[in-house]
mmCIF file of C-alpha atoms in Angstrom:
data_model
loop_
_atom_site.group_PDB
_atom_site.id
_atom_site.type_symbol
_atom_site.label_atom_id
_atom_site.label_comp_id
_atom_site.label_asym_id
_atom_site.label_seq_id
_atom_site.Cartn_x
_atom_site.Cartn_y
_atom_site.Cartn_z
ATOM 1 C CA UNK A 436 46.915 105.796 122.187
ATOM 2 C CA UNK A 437 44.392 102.789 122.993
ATOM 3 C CA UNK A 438 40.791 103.243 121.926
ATOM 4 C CA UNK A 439 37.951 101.243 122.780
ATOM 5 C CA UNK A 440 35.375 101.311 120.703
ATOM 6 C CA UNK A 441 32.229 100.367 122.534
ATOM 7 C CA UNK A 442 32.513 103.652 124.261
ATOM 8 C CA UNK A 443 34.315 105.863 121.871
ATOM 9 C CA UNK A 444 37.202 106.076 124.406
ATOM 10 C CA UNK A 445 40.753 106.997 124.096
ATOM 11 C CA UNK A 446 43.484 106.460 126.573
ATOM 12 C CA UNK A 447 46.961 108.107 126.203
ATOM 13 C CA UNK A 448 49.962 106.236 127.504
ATOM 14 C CA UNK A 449 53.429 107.148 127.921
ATOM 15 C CA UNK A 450 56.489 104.726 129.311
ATOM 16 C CA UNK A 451 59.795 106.187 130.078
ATOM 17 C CA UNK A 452 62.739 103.449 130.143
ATOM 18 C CA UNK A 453 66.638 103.759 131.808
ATOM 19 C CA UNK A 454 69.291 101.417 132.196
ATOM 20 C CA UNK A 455 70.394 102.191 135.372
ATOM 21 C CA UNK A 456 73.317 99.105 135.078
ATOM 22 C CA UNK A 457 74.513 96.700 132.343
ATOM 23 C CA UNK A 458 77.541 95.992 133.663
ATOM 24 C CA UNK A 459 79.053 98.978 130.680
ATOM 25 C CA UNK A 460 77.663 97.722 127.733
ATOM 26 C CA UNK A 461 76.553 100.600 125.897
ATOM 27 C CA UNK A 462 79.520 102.646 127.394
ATOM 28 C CA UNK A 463 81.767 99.880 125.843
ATOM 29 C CA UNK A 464 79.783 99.414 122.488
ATOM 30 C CA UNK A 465 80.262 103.772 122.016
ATOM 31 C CA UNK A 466 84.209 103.546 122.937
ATOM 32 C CA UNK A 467 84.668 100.434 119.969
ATOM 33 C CA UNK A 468 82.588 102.339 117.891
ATOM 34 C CA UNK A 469 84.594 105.773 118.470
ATOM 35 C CA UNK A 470 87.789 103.895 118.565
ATOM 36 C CA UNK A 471 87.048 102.423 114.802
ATOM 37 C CA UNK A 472 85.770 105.905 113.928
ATOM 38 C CA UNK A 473 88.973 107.241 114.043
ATOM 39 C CA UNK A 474 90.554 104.329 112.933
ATOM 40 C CA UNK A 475 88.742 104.898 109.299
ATOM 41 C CA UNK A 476 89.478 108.673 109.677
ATOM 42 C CA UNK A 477 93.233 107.397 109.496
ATOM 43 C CA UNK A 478 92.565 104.895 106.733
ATOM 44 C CA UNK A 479 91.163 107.900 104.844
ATOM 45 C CA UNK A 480 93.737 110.118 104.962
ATOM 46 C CA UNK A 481 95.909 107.002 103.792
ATOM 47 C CA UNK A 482 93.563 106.861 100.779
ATOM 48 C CA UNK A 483 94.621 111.039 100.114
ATOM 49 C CA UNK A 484 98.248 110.082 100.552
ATOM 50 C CA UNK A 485 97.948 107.099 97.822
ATOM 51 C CA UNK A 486 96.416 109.569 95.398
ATOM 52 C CA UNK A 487 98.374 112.746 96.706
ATOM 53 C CA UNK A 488 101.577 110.292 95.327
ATOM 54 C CA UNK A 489 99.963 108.873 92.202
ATOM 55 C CA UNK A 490 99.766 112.564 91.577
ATOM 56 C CA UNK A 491 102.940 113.027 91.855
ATOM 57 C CA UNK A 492 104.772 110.375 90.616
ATOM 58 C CA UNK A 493 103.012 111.303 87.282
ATOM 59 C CA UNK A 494 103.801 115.185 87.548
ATOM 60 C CA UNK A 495 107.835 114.069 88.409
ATOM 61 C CA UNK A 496 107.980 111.346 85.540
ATOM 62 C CA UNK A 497 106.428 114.274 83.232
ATOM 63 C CA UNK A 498 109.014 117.029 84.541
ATOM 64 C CA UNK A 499 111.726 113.857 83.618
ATOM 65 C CA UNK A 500 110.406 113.844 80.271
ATOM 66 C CA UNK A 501 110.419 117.697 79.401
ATOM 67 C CA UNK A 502 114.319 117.322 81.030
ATOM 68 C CA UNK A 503 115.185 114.909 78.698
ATOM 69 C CA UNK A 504 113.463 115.888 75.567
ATOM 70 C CA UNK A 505 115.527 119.682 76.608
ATOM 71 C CA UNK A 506 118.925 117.779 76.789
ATOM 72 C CA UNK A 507 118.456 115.588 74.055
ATOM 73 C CA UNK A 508 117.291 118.608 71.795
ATOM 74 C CA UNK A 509 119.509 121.049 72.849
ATOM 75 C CA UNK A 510 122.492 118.775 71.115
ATOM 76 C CA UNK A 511 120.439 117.619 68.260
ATOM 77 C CA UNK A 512 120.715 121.115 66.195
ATOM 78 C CA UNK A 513 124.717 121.023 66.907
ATOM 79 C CA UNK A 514 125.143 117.340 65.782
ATOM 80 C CA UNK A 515 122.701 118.278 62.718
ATOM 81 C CA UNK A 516 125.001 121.517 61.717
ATOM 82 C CA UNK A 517 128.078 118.540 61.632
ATOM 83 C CA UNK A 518 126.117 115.866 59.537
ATOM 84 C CA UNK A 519 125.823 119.111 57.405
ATOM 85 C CA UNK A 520 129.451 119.249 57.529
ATOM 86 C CA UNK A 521 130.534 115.750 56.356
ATOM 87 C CA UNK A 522 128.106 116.026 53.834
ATOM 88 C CA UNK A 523 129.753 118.863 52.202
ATOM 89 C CA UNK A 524 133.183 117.430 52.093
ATOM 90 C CA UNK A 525 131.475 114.437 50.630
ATOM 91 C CA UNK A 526 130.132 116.335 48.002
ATOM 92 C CA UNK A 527 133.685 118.136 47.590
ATOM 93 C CA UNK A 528 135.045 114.949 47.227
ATOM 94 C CA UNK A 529 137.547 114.781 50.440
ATOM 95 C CA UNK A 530 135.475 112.582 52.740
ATOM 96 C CA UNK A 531 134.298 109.384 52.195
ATOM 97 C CA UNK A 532 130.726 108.414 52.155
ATOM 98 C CA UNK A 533 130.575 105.647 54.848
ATOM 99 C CA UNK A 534 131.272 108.603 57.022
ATOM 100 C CA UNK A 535 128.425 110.352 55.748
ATOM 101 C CA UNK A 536 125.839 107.397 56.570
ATOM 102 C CA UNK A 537 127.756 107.045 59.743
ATOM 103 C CA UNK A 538 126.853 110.882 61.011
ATOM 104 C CA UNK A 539 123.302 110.301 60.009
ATOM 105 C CA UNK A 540 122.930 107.753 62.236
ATOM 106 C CA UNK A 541 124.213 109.276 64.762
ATOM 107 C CA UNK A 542 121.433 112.021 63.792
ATOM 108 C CA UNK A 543 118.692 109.536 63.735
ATOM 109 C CA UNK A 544 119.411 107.786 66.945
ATOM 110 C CA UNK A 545 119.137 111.429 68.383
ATOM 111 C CA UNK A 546 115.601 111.946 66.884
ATOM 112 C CA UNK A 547 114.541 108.732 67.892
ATOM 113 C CA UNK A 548 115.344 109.112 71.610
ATOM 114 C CA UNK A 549 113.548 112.509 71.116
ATOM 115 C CA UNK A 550 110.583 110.832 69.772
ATOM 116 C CA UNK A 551 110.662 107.952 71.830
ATOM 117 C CA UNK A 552 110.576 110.796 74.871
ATOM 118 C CA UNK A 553 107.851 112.674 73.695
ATOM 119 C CA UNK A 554 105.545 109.695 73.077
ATOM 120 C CA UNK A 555 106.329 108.857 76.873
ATOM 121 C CA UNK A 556 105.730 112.412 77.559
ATOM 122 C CA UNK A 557 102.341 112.675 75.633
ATOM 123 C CA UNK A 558 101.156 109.296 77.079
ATOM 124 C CA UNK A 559 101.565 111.081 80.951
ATOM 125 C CA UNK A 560 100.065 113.560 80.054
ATOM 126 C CA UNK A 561 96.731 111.886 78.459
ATOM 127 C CA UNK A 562 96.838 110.111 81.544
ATOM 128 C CA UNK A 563 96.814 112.992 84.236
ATOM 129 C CA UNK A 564 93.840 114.525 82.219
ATOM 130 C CA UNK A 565 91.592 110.909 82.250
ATOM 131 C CA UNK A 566 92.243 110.064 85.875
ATOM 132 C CA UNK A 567 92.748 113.520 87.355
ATOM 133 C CA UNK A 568 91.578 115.648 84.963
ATOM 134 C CA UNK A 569 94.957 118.025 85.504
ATOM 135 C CA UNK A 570 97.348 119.803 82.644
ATOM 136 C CA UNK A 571 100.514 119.787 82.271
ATOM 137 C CA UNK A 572 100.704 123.243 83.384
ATOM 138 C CA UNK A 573 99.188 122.185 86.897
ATOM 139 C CA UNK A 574 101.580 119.174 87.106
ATOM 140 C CA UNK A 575 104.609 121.958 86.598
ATOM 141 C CA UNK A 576 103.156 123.664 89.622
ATOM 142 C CA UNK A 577 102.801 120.454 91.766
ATOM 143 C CA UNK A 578 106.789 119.189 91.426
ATOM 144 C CA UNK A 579 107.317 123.186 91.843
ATOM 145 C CA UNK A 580 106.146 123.074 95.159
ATOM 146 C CA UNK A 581 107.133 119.440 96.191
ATOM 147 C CA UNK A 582 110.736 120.632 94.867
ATOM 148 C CA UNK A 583 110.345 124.149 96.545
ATOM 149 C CA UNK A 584 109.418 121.768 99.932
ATOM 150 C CA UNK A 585 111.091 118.302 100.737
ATOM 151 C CA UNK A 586 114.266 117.984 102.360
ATOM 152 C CA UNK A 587 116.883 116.633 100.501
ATOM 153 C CA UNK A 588 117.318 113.987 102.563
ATOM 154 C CA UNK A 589 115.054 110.427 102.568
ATOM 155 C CA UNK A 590 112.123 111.006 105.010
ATOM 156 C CA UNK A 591 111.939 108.214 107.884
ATOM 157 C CA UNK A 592 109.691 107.790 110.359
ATOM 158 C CA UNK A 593 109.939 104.369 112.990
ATOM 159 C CA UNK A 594 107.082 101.544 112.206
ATOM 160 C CA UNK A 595 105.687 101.877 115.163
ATOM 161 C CA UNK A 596 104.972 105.626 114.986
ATOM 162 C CA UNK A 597 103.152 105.751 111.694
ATOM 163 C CA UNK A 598 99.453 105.931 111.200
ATOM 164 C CA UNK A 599 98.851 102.786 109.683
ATOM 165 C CA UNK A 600 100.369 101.317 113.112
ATOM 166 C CA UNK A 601 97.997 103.518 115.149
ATOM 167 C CA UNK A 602 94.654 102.266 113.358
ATOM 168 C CA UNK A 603 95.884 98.540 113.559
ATOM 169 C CA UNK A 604 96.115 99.732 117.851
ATOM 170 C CA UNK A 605 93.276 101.299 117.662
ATOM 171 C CA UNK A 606 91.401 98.720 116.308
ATOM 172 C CA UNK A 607 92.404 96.246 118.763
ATOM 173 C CA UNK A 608 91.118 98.231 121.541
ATOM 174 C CA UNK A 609 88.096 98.589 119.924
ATOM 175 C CA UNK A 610 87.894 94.820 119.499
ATOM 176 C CA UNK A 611 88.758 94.707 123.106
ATOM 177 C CA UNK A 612 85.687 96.735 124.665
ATOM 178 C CA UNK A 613 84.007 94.974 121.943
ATOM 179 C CA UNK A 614 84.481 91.582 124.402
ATOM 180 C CA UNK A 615 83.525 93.649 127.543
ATOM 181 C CA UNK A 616 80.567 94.313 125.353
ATOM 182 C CA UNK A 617 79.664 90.873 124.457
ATOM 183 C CA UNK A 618 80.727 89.483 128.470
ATOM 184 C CA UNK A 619 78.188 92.121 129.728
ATOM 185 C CA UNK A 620 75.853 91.032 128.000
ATOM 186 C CA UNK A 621 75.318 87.520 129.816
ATOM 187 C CA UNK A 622 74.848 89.323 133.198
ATOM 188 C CA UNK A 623 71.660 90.368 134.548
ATOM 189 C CA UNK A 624 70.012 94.067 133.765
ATOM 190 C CA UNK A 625 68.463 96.512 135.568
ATOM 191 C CA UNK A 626 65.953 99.099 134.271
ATOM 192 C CA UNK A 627 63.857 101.932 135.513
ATOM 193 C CA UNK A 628 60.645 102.504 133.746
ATOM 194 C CA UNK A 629 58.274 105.161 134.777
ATOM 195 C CA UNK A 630 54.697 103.774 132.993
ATOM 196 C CA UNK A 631 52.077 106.854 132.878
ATOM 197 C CA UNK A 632 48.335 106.785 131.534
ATOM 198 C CA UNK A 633 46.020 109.400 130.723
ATOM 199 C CA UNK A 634 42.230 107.800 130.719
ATOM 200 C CA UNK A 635 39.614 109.123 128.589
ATOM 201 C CA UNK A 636 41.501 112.069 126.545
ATOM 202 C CA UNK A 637 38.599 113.247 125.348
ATOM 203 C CA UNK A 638 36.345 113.691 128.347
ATOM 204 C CA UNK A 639 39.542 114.620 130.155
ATOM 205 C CA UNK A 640 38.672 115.049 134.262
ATOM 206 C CA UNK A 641 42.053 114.812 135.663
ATOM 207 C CA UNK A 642 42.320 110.811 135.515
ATOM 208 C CA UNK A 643 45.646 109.484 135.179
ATOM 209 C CA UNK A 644 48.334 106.874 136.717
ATOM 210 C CA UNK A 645 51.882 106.602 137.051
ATOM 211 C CA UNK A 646 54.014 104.110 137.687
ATOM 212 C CA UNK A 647 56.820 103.746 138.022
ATOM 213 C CA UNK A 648 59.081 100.370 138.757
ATOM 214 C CA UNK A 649 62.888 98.533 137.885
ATOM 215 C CA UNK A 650 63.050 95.480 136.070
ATOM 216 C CA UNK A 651 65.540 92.880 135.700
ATOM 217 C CA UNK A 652 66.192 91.502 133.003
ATOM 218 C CA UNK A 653 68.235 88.206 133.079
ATOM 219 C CA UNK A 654 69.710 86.341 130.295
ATOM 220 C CA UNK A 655 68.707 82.462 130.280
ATOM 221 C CA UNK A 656 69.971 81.539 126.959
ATOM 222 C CA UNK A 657 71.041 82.470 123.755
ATOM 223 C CA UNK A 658 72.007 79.210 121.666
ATOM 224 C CA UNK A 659 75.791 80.196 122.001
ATOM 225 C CA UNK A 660 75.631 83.364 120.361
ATOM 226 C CA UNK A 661 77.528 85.272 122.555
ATOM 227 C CA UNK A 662 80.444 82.365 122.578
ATOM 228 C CA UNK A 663 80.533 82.809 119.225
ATOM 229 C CA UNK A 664 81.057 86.263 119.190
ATOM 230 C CA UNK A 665 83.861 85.773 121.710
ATOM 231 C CA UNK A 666 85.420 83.109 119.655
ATOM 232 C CA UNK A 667 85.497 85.083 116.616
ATOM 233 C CA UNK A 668 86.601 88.826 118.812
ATOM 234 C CA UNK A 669 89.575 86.823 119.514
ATOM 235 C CA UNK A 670 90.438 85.926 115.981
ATOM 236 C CA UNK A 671 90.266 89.232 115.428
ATOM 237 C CA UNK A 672 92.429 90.497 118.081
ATOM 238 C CA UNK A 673 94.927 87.566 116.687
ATOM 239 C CA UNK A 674 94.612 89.152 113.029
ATOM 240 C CA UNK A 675 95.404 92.771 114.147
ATOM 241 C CA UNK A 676 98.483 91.332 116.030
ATOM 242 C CA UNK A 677 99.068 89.293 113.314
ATOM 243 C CA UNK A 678 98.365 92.638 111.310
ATOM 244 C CA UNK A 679 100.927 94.847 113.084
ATOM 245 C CA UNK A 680 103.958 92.573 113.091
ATOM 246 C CA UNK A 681 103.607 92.316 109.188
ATOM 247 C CA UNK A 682 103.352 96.041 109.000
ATOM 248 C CA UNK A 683 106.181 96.746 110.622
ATOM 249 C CA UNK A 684 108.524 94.174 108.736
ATOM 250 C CA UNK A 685 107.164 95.139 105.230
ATOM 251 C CA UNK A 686 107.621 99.049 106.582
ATOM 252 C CA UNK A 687 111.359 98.448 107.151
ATOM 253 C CA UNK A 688 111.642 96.511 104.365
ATOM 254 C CA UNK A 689 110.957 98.772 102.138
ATOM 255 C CA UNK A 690 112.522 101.686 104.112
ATOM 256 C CA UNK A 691 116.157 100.089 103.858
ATOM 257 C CA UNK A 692 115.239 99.322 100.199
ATOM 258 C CA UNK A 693 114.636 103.030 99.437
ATOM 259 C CA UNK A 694 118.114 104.184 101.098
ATOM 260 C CA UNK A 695 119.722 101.479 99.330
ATOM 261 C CA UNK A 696 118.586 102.729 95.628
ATOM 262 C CA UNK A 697 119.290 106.368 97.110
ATOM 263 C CA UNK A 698 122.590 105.973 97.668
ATOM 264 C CA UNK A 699 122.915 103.951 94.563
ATOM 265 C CA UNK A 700 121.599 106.998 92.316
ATOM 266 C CA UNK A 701 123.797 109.604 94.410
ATOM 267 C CA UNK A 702 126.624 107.165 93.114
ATOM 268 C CA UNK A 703 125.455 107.116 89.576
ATOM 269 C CA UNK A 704 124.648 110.688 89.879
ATOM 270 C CA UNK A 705 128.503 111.140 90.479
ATOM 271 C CA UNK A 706 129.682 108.972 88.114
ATOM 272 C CA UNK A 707 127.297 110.704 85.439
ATOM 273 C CA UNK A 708 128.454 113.797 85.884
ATOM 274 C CA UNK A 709 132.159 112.736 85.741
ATOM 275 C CA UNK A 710 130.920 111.132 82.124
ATOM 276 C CA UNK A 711 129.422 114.435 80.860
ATOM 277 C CA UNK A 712 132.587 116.771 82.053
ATOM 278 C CA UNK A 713 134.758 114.306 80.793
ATOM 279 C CA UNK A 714 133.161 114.370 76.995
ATOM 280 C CA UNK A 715 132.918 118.094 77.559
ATOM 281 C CA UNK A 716 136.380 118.029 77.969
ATOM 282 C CA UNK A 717 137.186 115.740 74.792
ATOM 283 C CA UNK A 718 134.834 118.102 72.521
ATOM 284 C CA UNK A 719 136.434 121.000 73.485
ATOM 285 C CA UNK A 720 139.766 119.377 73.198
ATOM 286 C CA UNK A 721 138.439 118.154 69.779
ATOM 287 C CA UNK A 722 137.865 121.702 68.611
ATOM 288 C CA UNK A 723 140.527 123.195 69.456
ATOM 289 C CA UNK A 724 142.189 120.991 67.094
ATOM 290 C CA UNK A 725 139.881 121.577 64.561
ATOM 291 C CA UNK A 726 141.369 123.457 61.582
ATOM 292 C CA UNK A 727 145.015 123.451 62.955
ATOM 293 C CA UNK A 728 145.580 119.664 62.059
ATOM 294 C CA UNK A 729 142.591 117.427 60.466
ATOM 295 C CA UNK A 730 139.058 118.614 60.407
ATOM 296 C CA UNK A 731 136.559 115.380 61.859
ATOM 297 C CA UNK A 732 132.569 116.546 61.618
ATOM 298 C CA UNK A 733 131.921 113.220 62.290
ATOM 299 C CA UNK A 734 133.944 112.722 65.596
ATOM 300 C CA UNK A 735 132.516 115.992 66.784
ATOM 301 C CA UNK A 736 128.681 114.615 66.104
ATOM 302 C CA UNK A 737 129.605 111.372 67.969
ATOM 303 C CA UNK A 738 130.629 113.581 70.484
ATOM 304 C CA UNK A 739 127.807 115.793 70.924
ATOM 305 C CA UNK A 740 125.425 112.740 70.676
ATOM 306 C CA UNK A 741 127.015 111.301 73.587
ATOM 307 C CA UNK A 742 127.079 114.368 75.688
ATOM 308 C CA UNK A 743 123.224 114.817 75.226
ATOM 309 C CA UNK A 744 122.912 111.143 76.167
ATOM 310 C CA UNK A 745 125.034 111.828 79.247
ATOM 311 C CA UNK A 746 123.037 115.234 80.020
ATOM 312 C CA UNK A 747 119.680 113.167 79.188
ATOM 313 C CA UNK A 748 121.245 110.518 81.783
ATOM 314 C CA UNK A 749 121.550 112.851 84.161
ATOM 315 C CA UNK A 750 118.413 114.142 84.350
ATOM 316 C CA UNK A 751 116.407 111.078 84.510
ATOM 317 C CA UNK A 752 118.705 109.866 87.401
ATOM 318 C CA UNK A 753 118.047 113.200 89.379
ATOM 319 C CA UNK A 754 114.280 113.054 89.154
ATOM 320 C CA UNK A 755 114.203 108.785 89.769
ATOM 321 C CA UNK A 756 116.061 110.543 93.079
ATOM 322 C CA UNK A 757 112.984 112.755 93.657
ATOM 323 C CA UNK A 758 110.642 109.944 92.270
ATOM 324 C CA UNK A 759 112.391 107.852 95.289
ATOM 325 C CA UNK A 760 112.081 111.094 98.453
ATOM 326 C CA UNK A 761 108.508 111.355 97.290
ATOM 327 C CA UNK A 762 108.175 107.228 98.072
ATOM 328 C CA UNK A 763 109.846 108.016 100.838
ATOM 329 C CA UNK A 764 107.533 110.765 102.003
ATOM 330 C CA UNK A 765 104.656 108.557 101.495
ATOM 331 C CA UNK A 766 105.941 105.803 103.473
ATOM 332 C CA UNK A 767 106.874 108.064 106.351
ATOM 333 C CA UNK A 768 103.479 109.773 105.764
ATOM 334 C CA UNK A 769 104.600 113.327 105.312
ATOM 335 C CA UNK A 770 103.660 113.486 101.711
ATOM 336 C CA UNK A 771 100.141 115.454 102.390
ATOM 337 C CA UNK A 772 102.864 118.080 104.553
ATOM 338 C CA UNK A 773 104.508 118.650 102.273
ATOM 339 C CA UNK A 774 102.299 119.280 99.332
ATOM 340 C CA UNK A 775 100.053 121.430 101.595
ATOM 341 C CA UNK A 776 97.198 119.034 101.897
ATOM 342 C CA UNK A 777 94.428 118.050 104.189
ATOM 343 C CA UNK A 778 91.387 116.407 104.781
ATOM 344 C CA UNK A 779 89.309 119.343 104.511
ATOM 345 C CA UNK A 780 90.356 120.820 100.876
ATOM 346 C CA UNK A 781 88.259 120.367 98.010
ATOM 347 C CA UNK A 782 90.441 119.776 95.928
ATOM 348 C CA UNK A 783 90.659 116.175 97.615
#
């Protein structure tokens, strides 16, 4: 509104302004700024994959615990009831008493990988209720279904296919129509604008004017703004380049690393297992002799102690395995697949 106060006037005007051409600028500046829309929408969903296997690592490495404390105390009553045993034929006087100290140690190195274990295990689970405010019980449920789904194979997925590949493209071509932008902008404009007035609003008697015209607009100078902007798009393009090439070396990298120290563990895996049967075999050879030649307590505990080291073993090479496919599944990106998540839950 314009008023003019010697005569109490007011005049209402109204201006309508188009591009009609700018050689695509805003149709360039909307396709970089959709193309590094989705480019973040990517880099989010890496964000709930980072967490998604925080989450997880913690839940496995707490399952490994609650293994290991299981085969560690499964043994300890059995090597217990034989400490008991070469203590009585100490006290009967027909075994010596250096073989009583020696089955107590045996004893105590069992409790103190037991407590060792549970500290480990209570320190996990402290740390799933600060930082993600979860139970055990809900970890339980997590390695459940991450057991219940994976494939027992390592997941791999080509560099060039993954996500994190994508944004780094994606981001180059928005830092491409970013220099169509910028190159535009040095050429000349053309507007229409459509210019209306309403005189004296409030003695209205049908008075009015339109017009309508197109303007150019042509840009003289800018101090070097827009060579600036160049120089420093093509930096940019050089850095996502740059960007990609390192992302795909570091990917395979640490893809070959990860089938490497899975095969390894299938090998140890093996060669534990050959361990436990073979003790297995011993004690039960060891019993069997038991009251038809000598009586040993003591070789019996050092026995059993070894076979719930081998069965503790066991387990935490088994779950390093899964701690390894879920790595694996967060380096191929399948991680959020196969835990069931998405952008959209909540619980995210």
């Amino acid at each position: 509104f314009e008023h003019r106060q010697k005569n109490n006037i007011y005049d209402g005007k109204i201006s309508v302004r188009h591009t009609v051409f700018d050689w695509g600028q805003v149709r360039n500046r909307a396709e970089a700024r959709t193309l590094n829309w989705q480019a973040a929408q990517i880099d989010a969903r890496a964000v709930m994959r980072e967490r998604s296997h925080d989450l997880l690592q913690l839940a496995l490495t707490l399952r490994r615990s609650d293994e290991v404390i299981t085969a560690l105390a499964g043994n300890l009553a059995a090597v217990t009831a034989e400490v008991e045993a070469v203590r009585a034929r100490v006290e009967a006087g027909a075994g010596r008493l250096s073989d009583l100290r020696e089955a107590q140690l045996v004893q105590l190195d069992q409790e103190i990988a037991i407590n060792r274990a549970e500290a480990e295990r209570d320190i996990i689970i402290e740390h799933l209720e600060t930082e993600f405010a979860l139970t055990a019980e809900d970890a339980l449920r997590l390695t459940q279904v991450f057991l219940s789904r994976r494939h027992p194979d390592l997941a791999i997925l080509p560099a060039d296919r993954t996500d994190k590949a994508h944004a780094i493209r994606l981001r180059a071509r928005g830092v491409t129509f970013e220099a169509l932008e910028i190159r535009g902008s040095r050429y000349p404009k053309f507007d229409v604008v459509i210019d209306g007035t309403i005189f004296d609003m409030t003695d209205y008697e049908d008075e009015y004017e339109v017009v309508g015209k197109l303007e150019m607009s042509v840009p003289l100078y800018d101090g070097g703004t827009a060579r600036a902007r160049l120089r420093e798009n093509a930096w940019r393009e050089n850095e996502l380049k740059s960007s990609l090439d390192a992302l795909v070396r570091a990917h395979g990298r640490e893809m070959e690393g990860l089938a490497k120290r899975f095969n390894q563990m299938t090998r140890e895996e093996t060669e534990a297992l050959a361990r436990r049967d073979e003790l297995s075999a011993q004690l039960r050879s060891l019993r069997e002799r038991q009251g038809k030649t000598v009586s040993s307590p003591l070789a019996v505990a050092r026995l059993l102690a070894q076979i719930g080291g081998a069965e503790a073993r066991l387990a935490e090479i088994r779950f390093d395995r899964e701690l390894l496919r879920a790595r694996a599944l967060l380096v191929a990106e399948q991680i959020d697949n196969v835990l069931g998540l998405s952008m959209e839950d909540s619980v995210c």
